[in-house]
Coordinates of C-alpha atoms in Angstrom, one line a residue:
M1 CA 18.0 -39.9 -50.6
Y2 CA 21.9 -39.9 -49.9
S3 CA 24.5 -41.3 -52.1
G4 CA 27.9 -40.4 -51.1
I5 CA 30.6 -42.2 -53.4
C6 CA 34.2 -43.0 -52.3
M7 CA 37.0 -43.3 -55.2
S8 CA 36.8 -47.1 -55.3
P9 CA 38.4 -48.4 -58.4
N10 CA 35.3 -50.8 -58.9
L11 CA 31.9 -49.2 -59.3
V12 CA 30.3 -51.8 -61.2
S13 CA 30.3 -54.9 -59.1
G14 CA 28.9 -56.5 -55.8
R15 CA 28.3 -54.2 -53.1
Y16 CA 30.0 -51.2 -55.1
D17 CA 27.6 -51.5 -58.1
L18 CA 26.6 -48.0 -58.2
V19 CA 24.4 -48.2 -61.3
K20 CA 22.5 -51.1 -59.9
F21 CA 21.9 -49.3 -56.5
I22 CA 20.6 -46.0 -58.3
K23 CA 18.1 -48.1 -60.4
E24 CA 17.0 -49.8 -57.3
I25 CA 16.3 -46.5 -55.8
Q26 CA 14.3 -45.6 -59.0
A27 CA 12.5 -48.8 -58.7
Q28 CA 11.3 -48.0 -55.3
G29 CA 10.1 -44.5 -56.1
L30 CA 12.8 -42.5 -54.6
Y31 CA 15.1 -39.8 -55.6
V32 CA 18.8 -39.5 -55.6
C33 CA 21.1 -36.5 -54.5
L34 CA 24.3 -37.9 -56.0
R35 CA 27.1 -36.6 -53.7
I36 CA 30.2 -37.2 -55.9
G37 CA 32.6 -35.4 -53.7
P38 CA 35.1 -37.0 -54.3
F39 CA 36.1 -36.1 -50.9
I40 CA 33.0 -37.4 -48.7
E41 CA 34.2 -37.4 -45.1
S42 CA 31.4 -39.4 -44.0
E43 CA 33.6 -41.2 -41.3
W44 CA 34.9 -43.2 -44.3
T45 CA 38.5 -44.1 -44.0
Y46 CA 40.7 -41.3 -45.5
G47 CA 37.7 -39.4 -46.4
G48 CA 37.0 -41.6 -49.4
F49 CA 40.2 -40.9 -51.0
P50 CA 42.4 -44.1 -52.1
F51 CA 45.6 -43.9 -50.5
W52 CA 47.7 -44.2 -53.5
L53 CA 46.6 -40.6 -54.0
H54 CA 48.9 -39.6 -51.4
D55 CA 51.8 -40.7 -53.6
V56 CA 51.3 -38.6 -56.6
P57 CA 54.3 -36.1 -56.7
G58 CA 53.4 -32.6 -55.7
I59 CA 50.0 -33.4 -54.7
V60 CA 47.9 -31.3 -52.1
Y61 CA 44.4 -32.3 -51.5
R62 CA 41.4 -30.1 -52.0
T63 CA 43.0 -26.9 -53.2
D64 CA 44.2 -25.1 -56.3
N65 CA 46.8 -27.8 -57.0
E66 CA 46.9 -29.2 -60.5
P67 CA 47.9 -33.0 -59.7
F68 CA 44.7 -33.1 -57.3
K69 CA 42.4 -31.3 -59.7
F70 CA 43.7 -33.7 -62.4
Y71 CA 42.5 -36.8 -60.5
M72 CA 39.3 -35.1 -59.0
Q73 CA 38.1 -34.0 -62.4
N74 CA 38.9 -37.5 -63.6
F75 CA 36.9 -39.1 -61.1
T76 CA 34.0 -36.7 -61.3
T77 CA 33.7 -37.0 -65.2
K78 CA 33.9 -40.7 -64.7
I79 CA 30.8 -40.9 -62.5
V80 CA 28.8 -38.4 -64.5
N81 CA 29.5 -40.0 -67.8
L82 CA 28.5 -43.4 -66.2
M83 CA 25.2 -41.8 -64.9
K84 CA 24.5 -40.5 -68.4
S85 CA 25.2 -43.6 -70.2
E86 CA 22.5 -45.3 -68.1
G87 CA 20.0 -42.3 -68.5
L88 CA 20.1 -41.9 -64.7
Y89 CA 19.8 -38.0 -64.3
A90 CA 16.2 -36.6 -64.0
S91 CA 16.8 -34.6 -67.3
Q92 CA 17.0 -38.0 -68.9
G93 CA 14.1 -39.6 -66.9
G94 CA 16.0 -41.0 -64.1
P95 CA 16.0 -40.4 -60.3
I96 CA 19.2 -38.2 -59.8
I97 CA 17.6 -34.8 -59.0
L98 CA 20.8 -33.2 -57.7
S99 CA 24.6 -33.6 -57.8
Q100 CA 27.0 -32.5 -55.3
I101 CA 30.7 -31.5 -55.7
E102 CA 33.1 -31.2 -52.7
N103 CA 31.8 -31.6 -49.0
E104 CA 31.7 -29.1 -46.3
Y105 CA 34.8 -27.5 -47.7
Q106 CA 34.3 -24.2 -45.9
N107 CA 35.4 -25.9 -42.7
V108 CA 39.1 -26.1 -44.2
E109 CA 38.9 -23.3 -46.8
A110 CA 41.0 -20.7 -44.8
A111 CA 43.7 -23.2 -44.4
F112 CA 44.5 -22.8 -48.0
H113 CA 44.4 -18.9 -48.0
E114 CA 43.9 -17.5 -51.3
K115 CA 44.0 -21.0 -53.0
G116 CA 40.7 -21.9 -51.1
P117 CA 38.5 -19.6 -53.0
I118 CA 40.3 -20.1 -56.4
Y119 CA 39.5 -23.9 -55.8
V120 CA 35.8 -23.5 -54.9
K121 CA 35.3 -21.6 -58.3
W122 CA 37.0 -24.1 -60.2
A123 CA 35.3 -27.1 -58.5
A124 CA 31.9 -25.5 -59.3
K125 CA 32.7 -24.5 -62.9
M126 CA 34.0 -28.1 -63.5
G127 CA 30.9 -29.6 -62.3
V128 CA 28.4 -27.4 -64.0
E129 CA 30.4 -27.8 -67.4
L130 CA 29.7 -31.7 -67.2
E131 CA 26.1 -30.7 -68.2
T132 CA 24.1 -33.2 -66.0
G133 CA 20.7 -31.5 -66.6
V134 CA 20.2 -31.0 -62.9
P135 CA 21.4 -28.6 -60.2
W136 CA 24.7 -28.9 -58.5
V137 CA 24.9 -28.1 -54.8
M138 CA 27.9 -27.3 -52.3
C139 CA 27.1 -28.1 -48.5
K140 CA 28.3 -25.7 -45.8
Q141 CA 29.8 -23.5 -48.6
T142 CA 28.3 -20.0 -48.1
D143 CA 30.3 -18.8 -51.2
A144 CA 29.1 -21.5 -53.5
P145 CA 29.3 -19.8 -57.0
D146 CA 26.4 -19.4 -59.2
P147 CA 24.6 -21.4 -60.4
V148 CA 25.7 -23.9 -57.6
I149 CA 23.4 -24.0 -54.7
N150 CA 24.8 -23.4 -51.1
T151 CA 23.4 -25.9 -48.7
C152 CA 23.3 -26.5 -44.9
N153 CA 24.3 -29.6 -42.9
G154 CA 23.7 -30.1 -39.3
M155 CA 20.9 -30.8 -36.6
R156 CA 19.3 -27.1 -36.4
C157 CA 19.5 -25.6 -40.1
G158 CA 16.1 -23.8 -39.4
E159 CA 18.1 -21.9 -36.8
T160 CA 21.7 -21.7 -38.1
F161 CA 21.3 -21.6 -41.8
G162 CA 21.8 -18.1 -43.3
G163 CA 20.1 -19.0 -46.3
P164 CA 20.8 -19.2 -50.1
N165 CA 23.5 -16.7 -51.4
S166 CA 21.4 -15.8 -54.3
P167 CA 17.6 -14.9 -54.6
N168 CA 17.1 -17.4 -57.3
K169 CA 18.4 -20.6 -55.2
P170 CA 16.3 -22.7 -52.9
S171 CA 16.7 -23.1 -49.2
M172 CA 18.2 -26.7 -48.9
W173 CA 19.2 -28.8 -45.9
T174 CA 21.5 -31.6 -47.3
E175 CA 22.2 -33.3 -43.9
N176 CA 19.8 -33.5 -41.2
W177 CA 21.8 -35.4 -38.7
T178 CA 19.4 -37.9 -36.9
S179 CA 21.9 -38.9 -34.5
F180 CA 25.8 -38.6 -34.6
Y181 CA 28.7 -41.0 -35.4
Q182 CA 30.1 -43.0 -32.5
V183 CA 33.6 -43.6 -31.6
Y184 CA 35.3 -46.2 -29.6
G185 CA 35.1 -44.9 -26.0
G186 CA 32.2 -42.6 -26.7
E187 CA 28.4 -43.3 -25.9
P188 CA 25.8 -43.2 -28.4
Y189 CA 24.2 -39.8 -29.3
I190 CA 20.6 -39.9 -28.7
R191 CA 18.5 -37.3 -30.6
S192 CA 14.7 -37.3 -29.7
A193 CA 11.9 -37.7 -32.3
E194 CA 10.6 -34.3 -30.9
D195 CA 13.7 -32.5 -31.6
I196 CA 14.2 -33.8 -35.2
A197 CA 10.6 -32.9 -35.9
F198 CA 11.0 -29.3 -34.5
H199 CA 13.8 -28.4 -36.6
V200 CA 12.3 -30.2 -39.8
A201 CA 9.0 -28.1 -39.3
L202 CA 11.0 -24.9 -38.6
F203 CA 13.1 -25.3 -41.8
I204 CA 10.0 -26.0 -43.9
A205 CA 8.2 -22.8 -42.1
K206 CA 11.1 -20.6 -43.3
K207 CA 10.6 -21.6 -47.0
G208 CA 12.8 -24.6 -46.7
S209 CA 12.4 -26.7 -49.8
Y210 CA 14.5 -29.8 -49.4
I211 CA 15.6 -32.0 -46.4
N212 CA 17.7 -34.9 -46.5
Y213 CA 18.4 -37.0 -43.4
Y214 CA 21.8 -38.2 -42.4
M215 CA 21.3 -40.8 -41.8
Y216 CA 17.8 -42.2 -42.0
H217 CA 18.8 -45.7 -42.2
G218 CA 22.0 -46.7 -40.2
G219 CA 24.3 -49.2 -41.4
T220 CA 27.5 -51.2 -40.9
N221 CA 31.1 -50.3 -41.7
F222 CA 32.3 -53.6 -42.9
G223 CA 36.0 -54.4 -43.4
R224 CA 38.3 -51.6 -42.6
T225 CA 36.1 -48.8 -44.0
T226 CA 35.6 -46.8 -40.8
S227 CA 37.8 -43.7 -40.4
A228 CA 39.9 -43.2 -37.1
Y229 CA 38.4 -44.6 -34.0
V230 CA 34.8 -44.9 -35.6
I231 CA 33.0 -47.9 -34.4
T232 CA 31.7 -50.6 -37.0
S233 CA 28.1 -49.7 -36.5
Y234 CA 27.1 -46.5 -38.0
Y235 CA 24.1 -44.1 -37.1
D236 CA 22.3 -47.0 -35.2
Q237 CA 20.2 -44.5 -33.6
A238 CA 18.6 -43.5 -37.0
P239 CA 14.7 -43.9 -37.6
L240 CA 15.8 -47.2 -39.3
D241 CA 18.6 -48.8 -37.3
E242 CA 21.7 -50.6 -38.4
Y243 CA 19.6 -53.7 -39.1
G244 CA 16.6 -51.9 -40.9
L245 CA 14.4 -52.3 -38.0
L246 CA 12.3 -49.3 -37.0
R247 CA 13.3 -47.3 -34.0
Q248 CA 10.2 -46.0 -32.4
P249 CA 9.0 -43.5 -31.7
K250 CA 11.4 -41.6 -34.0
W251 CA 10.3 -43.3 -37.3
G252 CA 6.5 -43.1 -36.6
H253 CA 6.6 -39.5 -35.4
L254 CA 8.5 -38.5 -38.6
K255 CA 6.3 -40.4 -40.7
E256 CA 3.3 -38.6 -39.4
L257 CA 5.1 -35.1 -39.9
H258 CA 5.8 -36.1 -43.5
I259 CA 2.3 -36.9 -44.3
M260 CA 1.3 -33.5 -42.8
I261 CA 3.8 -31.5 -44.9
K262 CA 2.7 -33.5 -48.1
N263 CA -0.8 -32.9 -47.6
C264 CA 0.0 -29.2 -47.2
S265 CA 2.2 -29.2 -50.4
T266 CA -0.2 -26.6 -52.2
P267 CA 0.0 -23.7 -50.0
L268 CA 3.6 -24.3 -49.3
L269 CA 4.6 -24.7 -52.9
Q270 CA 2.3 -22.0 -54.4
G271 CA 1.3 -19.9 -51.5
V272 CA 2.9 -16.6 -50.2
Q273 CA 4.6 -16.7 -46.9
S274 CA 4.2 -14.3 -43.9
N275 CA 5.4 -14.3 -40.6
F276 CA 5.0 -12.3 -37.2
S277 CA 5.2 -12.4 -33.6
I278 CA 2.5 -14.1 -31.5
G279 CA 4.5 -13.9 -28.1
P280 CA 8.0 -13.0 -26.5
L281 CA 9.4 -16.4 -27.8
Q282 CA 6.7 -17.5 -30.2
Q283 CA 6.2 -16.9 -33.8
A284 CA 3.9 -17.8 -36.6
Y285 CA 4.6 -18.6 -40.2
V286 CA 1.8 -18.7 -42.5
F287 CA 1.4 -19.8 -46.1
K288 CA -1.7 -18.8 -48.2
E289 CA -2.3 -19.7 -51.7
G290 CA -4.9 -17.6 -53.9
T291 CA -7.6 -20.3 -54.0
G292 CA -7.8 -20.2 -50.0
A293 CA -5.5 -23.0 -49.2
C294 CA -3.6 -22.0 -46.0
V295 CA -1.0 -23.8 -43.5
A296 CA 0.2 -22.1 -40.3
F297 CA 3.2 -23.1 -38.3
L298 CA 2.8 -21.8 -34.7
V299 CA 6.4 -21.8 -33.2
N300 CA 7.1 -21.8 -29.4
N301 CA 10.7 -21.4 -28.8
D302 CA 10.3 -21.5 -24.9
A303 CA 11.9 -24.9 -23.8
T304 CA 10.5 -24.4 -20.2
K305 CA 6.8 -24.3 -20.2
N306 CA 3.4 -24.6 -22.3
V307 CA 2.1 -21.4 -23.8
T308 CA -1.1 -20.3 -25.1
V309 CA -1.1 -18.1 -28.1
Q310 CA -3.8 -16.3 -30.1
F311 CA -3.9 -16.9 -33.9
Q312 CA -6.6 -15.6 -36.1
N313 CA -9.1 -15.1 -33.1
N314 CA -8.5 -18.6 -31.6
S315 CA -6.3 -19.8 -28.6
F316 CA -3.8 -22.5 -29.2
E317 CA -1.7 -24.2 -26.6
L318 CA 1.8 -24.9 -27.6
L319 CA 4.0 -27.5 -25.7
P320 CA 7.5 -26.5 -24.6
K321 CA 9.9 -26.2 -27.7
S322 CA 7.5 -27.1 -30.3
I323 CA 5.7 -26.3 -33.5
G324 CA 1.9 -26.6 -34.0
I325 CA 0.8 -27.3 -37.5
L326 CA -2.5 -26.0 -38.6
P327 CA -3.1 -27.4 -42.2
D328 CA -6.2 -25.2 -42.7
C329 CA -5.0 -22.4 -40.5
Q330 CA -7.8 -23.2 -38.1
N331 CA -7.0 -26.6 -36.5
M332 CA -4.0 -27.7 -34.9
V333 CA -3.8 -31.4 -36.1
F334 CA 0.0 -32.0 -35.3
N335 CA 2.5 -30.8 -32.6
T336 CA 6.1 -31.5 -32.9
A337 CA 6.4 -32.2 -29.1
K338 CA 3.4 -34.5 -28.9
V339 CA 4.4 -38.1 -29.7
T340 CA 1.5 -40.5 -30.3
T341 CA 3.7 -43.4 -31.7
K342 CA 4.4 -46.1 -29.0
P343 CA 8.1 -46.6 -28.2
N344 CA 9.7 -49.9 -28.9
K345 CA 12.9 -51.6 -27.8
R346 CA 15.2 -54.0 -29.4
I347 CA 15.8 -57.4 -28.0
T348 CA 18.5 -60.1 -28.7
T349 CA 17.8 -63.8 -28.6
L350 CA 20.4 -66.3 -28.1
T351 CA 20.8 -68.9 -30.9
K352 CA 24.2 -70.2 -30.4
M353 CA 26.9 -70.3 -27.8
F354 CA 30.4 -70.9 -28.9
N355 CA 31.3 -72.3 -25.6
E356 CA 32.7 -75.6 -26.2
V357 CA 36.5 -76.0 -26.5
D358 CA 36.4 -78.4 -29.3
M359 CA 34.3 -76.1 -31.3
W360 CA 37.4 -73.7 -31.8
K361 CA 40.8 -74.2 -33.5
E362 CA 43.6 -71.5 -33.0
F363 CA 46.7 -70.2 -34.8
K364 CA 49.0 -67.9 -32.9
E365 CA 51.2 -65.1 -34.7
D366 CA 54.8 -65.2 -34.5
I367 CA 56.3 -62.1 -32.9
P368 CA 58.9 -61.0 -35.4
N369 CA 62.2 -59.9 -34.2
F370 CA 64.8 -57.5 -36.0
L371 CA 66.5 -60.2 -37.8
D372 CA 63.2 -61.5 -39.2
N373 CA 62.5 -58.2 -41.2
S374 CA 64.3 -57.0 -44.3
L375 CA 62.5 -53.6 -44.5
R376 CA 65.2 -51.3 -42.6
S377 CA 65.5 -47.8 -41.7
N378 CA 67.7 -45.9 -39.4
S379 CA 64.7 -43.8 -38.2
L380 CA 61.2 -44.4 -37.1
L381 CA 59.1 -44.7 -40.2
E382 CA 55.4 -43.0 -40.5
H383 CA 52.8 -45.8 -40.2
M384 CA 50.3 -45.0 -42.9
N385 CA 53.1 -44.2 -45.7
T386 CA 54.9 -47.5 -44.8
T387 CA 51.7 -49.9 -44.8
Q388 CA 50.0 -48.0 -48.0
D389 CA 46.8 -48.8 -45.9
K390 CA 47.3 -52.4 -46.9
S391 CA 47.0 -53.4 -43.2
D392 CA 46.1 -51.7 -39.9
Y393 CA 49.2 -53.3 -38.4
L394 CA 53.0 -52.3 -38.7
W395 CA 55.6 -53.9 -36.6
Y396 CA 58.7 -51.8 -35.5
T397 CA 61.5 -54.0 -34.2
F398 CA 65.1 -53.4 -33.1
S399 CA 67.6 -55.4 -30.8
F400 CA 70.3 -54.1 -28.4
Q401 CA 72.5 -55.3 -25.7
P402 CA 72.8 -53.1 -22.7
N403 CA 76.5 -52.0 -22.1
S404 CA 75.9 -51.4 -18.5
T405 CA 73.7 -52.7 -15.6
C406 CA 70.0 -51.9 -16.1
P407 CA 68.4 -53.1 -12.9
Q408 CA 64.8 -51.5 -13.4
P409 CA 64.4 -50.8 -17.1
V410 CA 61.4 -48.9 -18.2
L411 CA 60.4 -48.9 -21.8
H412 CA 59.0 -45.5 -23.0
V413 CA 57.0 -45.3 -26.1
E414 CA 55.4 -42.3 -27.7
S415 CA 53.0 -42.6 -30.6
L416 CA 50.7 -40.8 -32.9
G417 CA 49.0 -43.9 -34.1
H418 CA 45.9 -45.4 -32.3
V419 CA 47.3 -48.6 -30.5
V420 CA 50.5 -50.0 -29.5
H421 CA 51.3 -53.5 -28.2
A422 CA 54.9 -54.1 -26.8
Y423 CA 56.7 -57.2 -26.8
I424 CA 60.2 -57.9 -25.3
N425 CA 61.9 -61.0 -26.4
T426 CA 58.6 -62.1 -28.0
I427 CA 56.7 -61.7 -24.6
F428 CA 53.8 -59.4 -24.4
I429 CA 54.4 -56.7 -22.0
E430 CA 51.7 -54.1 -22.4
A431 CA 49.2 -52.3 -24.7
G432 CA 48.2 -48.7 -24.7
H433 CA 46.1 -46.8 -27.0
G434 CA 45.1 -43.0 -27.7
S435 CA 41.4 -41.7 -28.5
H436 CA 39.4 -39.9 -30.9
D437 CA 39.9 -36.6 -29.3
T438 CA 43.5 -37.4 -28.0
K439 CA 45.8 -37.5 -31.0
G440 CA 48.8 -38.8 -29.5
F441 CA 49.7 -41.0 -26.3
S442 CA 52.7 -42.4 -24.4
M443 CA 53.6 -45.5 -22.4
D444 CA 56.0 -46.1 -19.5
I445 CA 56.4 -49.9 -19.2
P446 CA 58.7 -51.6 -16.5
I447 CA 60.4 -54.5 -18.3
T448 CA 62.9 -57.3 -17.8
L449 CA 66.0 -57.7 -19.9
I450 CA 68.1 -60.6 -20.3
D451 CA 72.0 -60.7 -20.5
G452 CA 72.9 -60.5 -24.2
I453 CA 70.8 -59.5 -27.1
N454 CA 67.3 -58.2 -26.4
N455 CA 64.7 -58.0 -29.0
V456 CA 62.0 -55.4 -29.0
S457 CA 59.0 -55.7 -30.9
I458 CA 56.3 -52.9 -31.0
L459 CA 53.0 -53.4 -33.1
S460 CA 51.5 -50.2 -34.1
V461 CA 47.8 -50.4 -35.0
M462 CA 45.8 -47.9 -36.9
V463 CA 41.9 -48.2 -36.3
G464 CA 40.9 -46.4 -39.5
L465 CA 42.5 -43.4 -41.2
P466 CA 41.7 -39.8 -40.6
D467 CA 38.8 -38.6 -42.6
S468 CA 38.9 -34.5 -42.2
G469 CA 40.5 -31.5 -42.0
A470 CA 42.9 -29.9 -44.1
F471 CA 46.3 -31.2 -45.6
L472 CA 45.2 -34.8 -45.1
E473 CA 47.8 -36.1 -47.4
S474 CA 50.6 -34.6 -44.7
R475 CA 49.1 -36.5 -41.6
Y476 CA 51.8 -38.5 -39.4
A477 CA 50.9 -41.8 -37.6
G478 CA 53.1 -44.3 -35.8
L479 CA 55.8 -44.1 -33.3
T480 CA 57.6 -40.8 -32.5
K481 CA 60.0 -41.8 -29.8
V482 CA 61.3 -45.0 -28.1
T483 CA 63.6 -45.2 -25.0
I484 CA 64.6 -47.6 -22.4
Q485 CA 65.6 -45.9 -19.2
C486 CA 67.8 -47.7 -16.8
S487 CA 68.3 -45.0 -14.2
E488 CA 67.6 -41.4 -13.9
S489 CA 70.9 -40.5 -15.5
Y490 CA 71.2 -43.3 -18.1
I491 CA 68.6 -43.7 -21.0
Y492 CA 68.9 -45.5 -24.3
D493 CA 67.4 -43.6 -26.9
F494 CA 66.3 -45.7 -30.0
T495 CA 64.4 -42.9 -32.0
N496 CA 67.3 -42.6 -34.5
Y497 CA 68.3 -46.1 -34.5
T498 CA 68.4 -49.1 -37.0
W499 CA 64.9 -50.3 -37.0
G500 CA 63.3 -53.3 -38.8
Y501 CA 59.8 -53.3 -40.1
Q502 CA 57.1 -55.8 -41.0
I503 CA 53.9 -54.6 -42.6
G504 CA 50.8 -56.5 -41.6
L505 CA 50.2 -59.7 -39.7
E506 CA 51.3 -63.3 -41.0
G507 CA 47.5 -64.5 -40.9
E508 CA 46.5 -61.5 -43.0
K509 CA 49.2 -62.2 -45.7
L510 CA 48.0 -65.9 -45.9
Q511 CA 44.4 -64.8 -45.7
V512 CA 43.7 -67.5 -43.1
F513 CA 40.0 -66.0 -43.1
K514 CA 39.5 -67.7 -46.5
E515 CA 38.3 -71.2 -46.8
Q516 CA 41.0 -72.1 -49.5
S517 CA 43.8 -70.5 -47.2
L518 CA 42.9 -72.3 -44.0
E519 CA 45.5 -75.0 -44.7
E520 CA 48.3 -72.5 -45.0
V521 CA 48.9 -72.5 -41.3
E522 CA 48.8 -75.1 -38.7
W523 CA 45.7 -74.8 -36.6
S524 CA 45.7 -76.3 -33.0
E525 CA 43.5 -77.0 -30.1
I526 CA 42.8 -74.0 -27.9
D527 CA 45.4 -74.0 -25.1
D528 CA 45.0 -72.6 -21.5
S529 CA 47.9 -70.3 -21.5
T530 CA 47.5 -66.9 -20.3
N531 CA 49.4 -65.4 -23.4
K532 CA 46.4 -65.1 -25.9
S533 CA 47.6 -62.0 -27.8
L534 CA 47.5 -62.0 -31.7
T535 CA 45.7 -65.3 -31.9
W536 CA 43.4 -66.4 -34.7
Y537 CA 40.4 -68.5 -33.9
K538 CA 38.2 -70.4 -36.4
T539 CA 34.9 -72.5 -36.1
T540 CA 31.8 -73.1 -38.2
F541 CA 28.1 -72.6 -37.5
D542 CA 24.7 -73.0 -39.1
A543 CA 22.5 -69.9 -39.9
P544 CA 19.5 -69.4 -37.5
I545 CA 16.3 -70.3 -38.6
G546 CA 13.9 -67.4 -39.9
D547 CA 14.6 -64.1 -41.3
E548 CA 15.4 -62.0 -38.3
P549 CA 18.6 -60.0 -38.3
I550 CA 21.7 -61.5 -36.9
A551 CA 24.5 -60.5 -34.8
L552 CA 27.6 -61.7 -33.0
N553 CA 28.0 -60.8 -29.4
M554 CA 31.7 -60.2 -29.0
S555 CA 31.6 -58.9 -25.5
S556 CA 33.8 -61.4 -24.1
M557 CA 36.7 -60.3 -26.4
Q558 CA 38.8 -57.5 -26.4
K559 CA 40.0 -56.0 -29.7
G560 CA 40.4 -57.6 -33.2
A561 CA 38.7 -58.2 -36.3
V562 CA 35.8 -60.9 -37.5
W563 CA 35.4 -62.6 -40.8
V564 CA 32.3 -64.8 -41.8
N565 CA 32.6 -66.7 -45.0
E566 CA 35.5 -64.6 -46.0
Q567 CA 33.4 -61.3 -45.6
S568 CA 35.1 -58.9 -42.9
I569 CA 32.4 -57.9 -40.5
G570 CA 34.5 -55.3 -39.4
R571 CA 36.8 -54.1 -36.4
Y572 CA 35.8 -54.8 -32.7
W573 CA 37.2 -53.0 -29.7
V574 CA 35.3 -54.2 -26.7
S575 CA 38.0 -53.3 -24.2
F576 CA 37.9 -49.6 -25.0
L577 CA 35.2 -48.5 -22.2
T578 CA 33.2 -45.1 -22.2
S579 CA 33.1 -42.8 -19.2
K580 CA 30.3 -44.9 -17.8
G581 CA 32.2 -48.1 -18.1
N582 CA 30.6 -49.6 -21.1
P583 CA 31.9 -50.9 -24.3
S584 CA 30.9 -48.7 -27.3
Q585 CA 29.8 -51.7 -29.3
T586 CA 29.4 -55.5 -28.4
L587 CA 27.0 -56.5 -31.2
Y588 CA 28.3 -57.0 -34.7
H589 CA 25.9 -57.4 -37.5
V590 CA 26.1 -60.4 -39.8
P591 CA 24.0 -59.9 -42.9
R592 CA 21.9 -63.0 -43.7
S593 CA 23.2 -62.5 -47.4
F594 CA 26.7 -63.5 -46.2
L595 CA 25.6 -66.9 -44.9
N596 CA 24.9 -70.3 -46.1
P597 CA 22.3 -72.5 -44.4
T598 CA 24.9 -74.7 -42.8
G599 CA 28.7 -74.7 -42.3
N600 CA 29.7 -71.0 -42.1
L601 CA 33.2 -70.2 -41.5
L602 CA 33.8 -67.8 -38.5
V603 CA 37.3 -66.6 -38.0
V604 CA 38.3 -64.0 -35.2
L605 CA 41.6 -62.2 -34.9
E606 CA 42.2 -61.3 -31.2
E607 CA 45.0 -58.9 -30.4
L608 CA 44.8 -59.0 -26.7
N609 CA 43.4 -61.7 -24.3
G610 CA 39.7 -62.3 -25.4
D611 CA 37.8 -65.4 -24.4
P612 CA 36.1 -66.9 -27.7
L613 CA 34.1 -69.4 -25.6
Q614 CA 31.8 -66.8 -24.7
I615 CA 31.0 -65.4 -28.2
S616 CA 27.4 -65.9 -29.0
L617 CA 25.2 -65.8 -32.2
N618 CA 21.9 -63.9 -31.6
T619 CA 18.8 -62.7 -33.6
I620 CA 17.6 -59.2 -33.4
S621 CA 13.9 -58.2 -33.0
L622 CA 11.8 -55.4 -31.7
V623 CA 9.0 -55.3 -29.0
N624 CA 6.8 -52.6 -28.4
V625 CA 7.2 -51.2 -24.8
N626 CA 4.7 -52.8 -22.4
S627 CA 3.9 -55.5 -25.2
P628 CA 4.9 -59.0 -25.1
F629 CA 4.9 -59.5 -28.9
S630 CA 8.0 -59.2 -31.0
Y631 CA 8.2 -58.3 -34.4
H632 CA 11.2 -57.5 -37.0
H633 CA 9.7 -56.7 -40.2
L634 CA 8.9 -53.2 -41.8
P635 CA 4.9 -52.4 -41.8
Q636 CA 3.3 -52.5 -45.0

């Protein structure tokens, strides 16, 4: 069981009630690896750190730095003491069998030079001295100091893991990636049931004692919790998808494998392992226990063909890239590449279209000019430090009057943020954006200037904060250069100029997504103007009958955010297409726990030019391939 914790100030209420969550895990007969971090990465904005940490004088994250170590120890101690006070460690009869300190630190350790290893030793010692009564682990940390256990993360730890760094430590796989996170502009990563099963079986065959799936159940990154460019849906390709529905055959095939391994627990836990070659690309791993219990794993590493091997005077045919499991060392009853579970597919059923004009009301953001803003600077301010993560949005504004003719002006913008919307004299001109793999971008936009004072308003947008890498506290985002070119020889450079700034949007400040704040602005009928940028829309709807999961289809929109009954469903970015021309995500999960039977408030912020009249509400269900019958519940 995975439990990663971000440094939230509130760990005792609502969806952040950590104690309640862990007690529910125990009630369901499960165990917990409490991954305290406090850096967790996890495609969570800022790696789980609160942004205020950035402003602590002299702080450098995740190294031998006294300010950082102070806050890290304070947080870790708070979590451990909270767990102890509730009797939740296994040493107290609770479900927490492991604790984790730090997260994949070796990926960045070299960047801190001699301070990296010092920090590793300090973090390990600090955790152990909290005396949880259960082991501590460090994932992807080959130099984890005793008694902390070094563990593996990845998709193929049976092949890539170098093993424990001490003979008295078990071989553990703390993250078996069943898929991979998806970013805007990226296609989903599909990992097959056969591949997952092969590497699980191989890790067990090589004396692996612990495997944790990341993720076994997908989920939803509500609100602004995703890291940079990561979509709202998370690990939807897991054995249990974002909605908690079975993704077959992945779920069923792994269940069969788990049953097989559990039934072989006696020789696996008490037997002696041996391994030997049974072919040029084939290997046997055998566990024999004194009373006669025996299990064999016959491995075929040849991905191109079936292979017949000899084992204990019997012939066994192995499928390409597969492992055959013989729970009695005589009969092969499971092969990782032989899937017997029937596949299924997810279907959406339309329950409501929001396609009538009189269903909706709209409120348009005013485009701020330089004179509207009291926050001023003679240079371009860094985006994250200015907003303090209170909003995705930061307005950069300036005004100027050309002092010569400018017949064909071109606005040039360079940004290390994620998105830019450019306005000249409150008129939307163009939008541009970067990508997860391209950290900066530029725009060259032909514009029209008026005689006299011109107002330039540029909205910089972040789609989550960075979550990984060294020196996270020193990252730069936002505009880096702005010019207007009048001719090849004459360019206005506004990079070092007097700028006005506005943090966030007016609708955000007034919280127009809340019922009690709706009257703070003047809502009007939807008009038919072509300028739909930065528009808020609101309507109401009744919950669909039944208990099937619910999703909003936002395929007619472009980029923005959604709220239902004041709960943020997350960001959407439908207009950012993949290389195959598809949106990365169009369906947005609305948990039934967010809904009332009737009169649910839906508020949408559209940044560009989406059409709310084509938004729809859908239920999600499953159907077996080649079967007309749908279902949505977990089997008993």
